[in-house]
Amino acid sequence: MNLRCTYRFLFILLMLQSLILSGQEDFTQNIRGKVVDMGSGYGLPNANIIVLNSEPSIGASADVNGLFLLENVPVGRQSLQVSYTGYQTVVLSDLYVSTGKELVLRIELKELIETMVEVEIVAEYRKDKPINPMAIVSARSFSVEETNKYAGSYGDPARMAANFAGVASSRDNRNDIAIRGNSPIGLQYRLNGVEITNPNHFAAQGTTGGPITMLNTNLLANSDFFTGAFPASYGNALSGVFDLKLRNGNADRYEFWGQLGWNGLEFGLEGPFSKKSSATYLAAYRYSITDILEKMGVQLEESARYQDLSFNLNFPTIKAGVFSLFGMGGSSGIKNLDSDKEIEDWTFATHGEDLKSKSVLFSLGFSHHYYFNSTTSLQSRISAVGSRVETQIDTFSIANETPFIKNGENSSEMIYGFSTQLSKKFNAASTFDVGLSWDLYDVDYEDSLYMKQAYKQQTNIKTQFSLFSAFAQWKYEFSNTFSTYVGLHYQYFTLNGSQLPEPRLGLQWKVNARQSISFGAGLQSQTQARLMYFVQTPLPDDKYALTNKQMDFSKSLQFVLGYDYLITEFFRLKAETYYQHLYDIPVKQSIPQYSILNEGAEFFLERMDSLVNRGTGTNYGLELTLEKFMSRNYYFLLTASLFQSKYKGYDGMERSTSFNNNYVLNAVGAYELPFGKRKNRALILGLRMTLAGGKPYVPFDQEATVEEGQVVYDWEDAYVPRHQDYFRTSFRVGIRRNERKFNTTFLFDLQYRANYTYIFMYRIDVVTGKIIQDYQMGWYPNATVRFQF
């Protein structure tokens, strides 16, 4: 029995189960949530909420805190209209209501600058608009439903975002994403305001991606994704920001779910701590599907194990504000042992290799949000984020079967953080934020590599240092059609005294109710991957020098011009053009073609020493998006990104970066066909396609590699050759079924990779100098089963 047979059996079993006839009763569910002011987040009492086209009419008014409850709403796609005096009325279209779980919403209304007597301004609640009110350009929000509904996304926010304009996947077996030609290292993840270096299983120090995400989308609320020119509240990032939010548990009833799929076997629960309190809990645990399959007798080439836990505890009070305790943590490990295989099955023809690697990550945060009044609030957080990576590679040969330690790593980081932000809404037109943060890094890096008959340590340090940052930002709306944004971010790095003030600017003009033009500009900076500061340079007396310790921030100056046209309430066209100048980029004199801009898409970070901030980079391009939001049972998203990504190394010559695909085309969509006497089931058919230009790469010198016994790259031809253009398609078929007390969802994805060289980097046998292909083109299945009650 193999992995594909298991998926086929699971697919047939769930398809038959989903066709069992249900009862004759009508199926309903509750919709609850909170209506708040977009600028301050304060609840709007007596806001009106109605279910459109309901018979009989279903509606409710919010209580003094802005909370509302709509009872007995029929399952399926529903639309809501929300109104409040002095605010823009909005319509939320095609919300999915299921029996297994109450639909919980947070609805933000925008206060009108100019109130027109007896005229009601009604707008579609734009699902793509960012939650952060300070964001004007290169930003969009996404929901849990979006993360799960795109074929081939595997419930991973990063893989979902790869469908957006300006974003490209770096490799299929990892979720690193390159934004506008930038390295994935330039991306920042935040969870409830706490920065997480790399929220993925099997992660490596200094990278932002991995094969399997540790983020559990079942716990996420609507969140923001930024691709450039972001507000001043975000710092220490060059390319983009994932600003992820955890939702609160249901405050009125207990709910449970189970799920089996790509991300593992999962169980979750949520509800109130007691009926007398509004405090809630939300938690989920996952365990690796590969380990489960192995225990079932399925033979896999690699043994991979992982598990993770995520939670959010929410404690609202009457007078003291809202307290939250949240976190996530996980561990992962993989073994690929040639010593357990026959000689003909070894990774390399000349020798065997045993790989053992494991990693651990956790993030724990405590926050307090206090409202002094309806216009002024203070939000503070303390946090601890820790990670550890252990890797060992042993080699052996036919002549000598005793394993020999070739290289290894044992590195860890602890980050203790504090942040606070004061927000003030002066009036309908003016909003001001000011904040500061401090992070203390406690790091321990150690590795070894056997080269030229001796062990070499690239890092061996245990130390502490800090990053301090502060920001202020102000948004002013001159009218309902024209708004401005100005901000300033500052950060100071205690390790070497690097510091920089970073101005930000944004403008937006709403030409009419359906069209707008936006402009954004800003200076951003980022510290280097922390371990890179401690890469050692060997000295003649067998000592080492830290030649990277004085590296300054990498810096980016970016300009973005955008046009947004809401063709109808469900169709939108968006275009953005941008120019980005990168400077003070670390490069290397002895390898003048090298730039750190090309790092970040591998399972490791190349430990280069003697780096200096003399490199530059340039990214510019055009992005187009045509999107149809879910209506009439279907949706689609078409994106096109045309761009150039160039850099200059120490020699000053301009070359393509390793992320310069030149173009990326995406198409994703799905159709839901309701069926059954009560329309309580739906057949889901989905499709995703990606076509991208080939990535430039550095070829290797075969003769020098054999002679040196290690991979030797041909830097004279760096990033001149390209891999072939890349094509990938994913098909999805699924069944969604609602019963009186529960609902089930079954999704089956089939993905075809047409060109492995774009995604999977080769391995090289240093004895023969030949390329070893670890992965193959072909079809790759994935099934997900979800049960809620």
CSV table of C-alpha atoms in Angstrom, one decimal, residues 1-7 202 212 261-262 264 287-306 333-338 340-342 345 774-775 780-781:
chain,number,residue,atom,x,y,z
A,1,MET,CA,0.0,0.0,0.0
A,2,ASN,CA,1.4,3.4,-1.0
A,3,LEU,CA,0.6,7.1,-0.3
A,4,ARG,CA,-1.4,7.5,-3.5
A,5,CYS,CA,-3.6,4.4,-2.9
A,6,THR,CA,-4.3,5.7,0.6
A,7,TYR,CA,-5.6,9.0,-0.8
A,202,PHE,CA,11.6,22.0,9.3
A,212,ILE,CA,4.7,22.8,6.2
A,261,GLY,CA,-5.1,16.5,5.4
A,262,TRP,CA,-1.8,17.9,4.2
A,264,GLY,CA,-1.8,16.6,9.6
A,287,TYR,CA,0.0,15.7,14.3
A,288,SER,CA,1.9,14.8,11.1
A,289,ILE,CA,0.1,12.8,8.5
A,290,THR,CA,3.3,11.1,7.3
A,291,ASP,CA,3.9,9.7,10.8
A,292,ILE,CA,0.3,8.4,10.9
A,293,LEU,CA,0.7,6.8,7.5
A,294,GLU,CA,3.9,5.1,8.6
A,295,LYS,CA,2.2,3.7,11.6
A,296,MET,CA,-0.5,2.4,9.2
A,297,GLY,CA,2.2,0.5,7.3
A,298,VAL,CA,2.7,2.9,4.4
A,299,GLN,CA,6.4,2.9,3.3
A,300,LEU,CA,7.8,6.4,2.8
A,301,GLU,CA,11.3,7.3,1.6
A,302,GLU,CA,11.8,9.8,4.3
A,303,SER,CA,10.6,9.7,7.9
A,304,ALA,CA,9.1,13.1,8.8
A,305,ARG,CA,7.4,13.9,12.1
A,306,TYR,CA,5.8,17.2,13.2
A,333,GLY,CA,12.1,16.2,12.7
A,334,ILE,CA,13.2,14.3,9.7
A,335,LYS,CA,15.4,11.3,9.0
A,336,ASN,CA,16.7,10.2,5.7
A,337,LEU,CA,19.1,7.2,6.4
A,338,ASP,CA,21.0,5.6,3.6
A,340,ASP,CA,19.0,1.5,6.2
A,341,LYS,CA,18.9,1.1,2.4
A,342,GLU,CA,20.5,-1.2,-0.1
A,345,ASP,CA,19.4,3.0,-3.3
A,774,ASP,CA,15.8,14.3,-5.7
A,775,TYR,CA,12.3,15.0,-7.1
A,780,TYR,CA,0.8,14.8,-6.7
A,781,PRO,CA,-2.5,14.1,-4.8
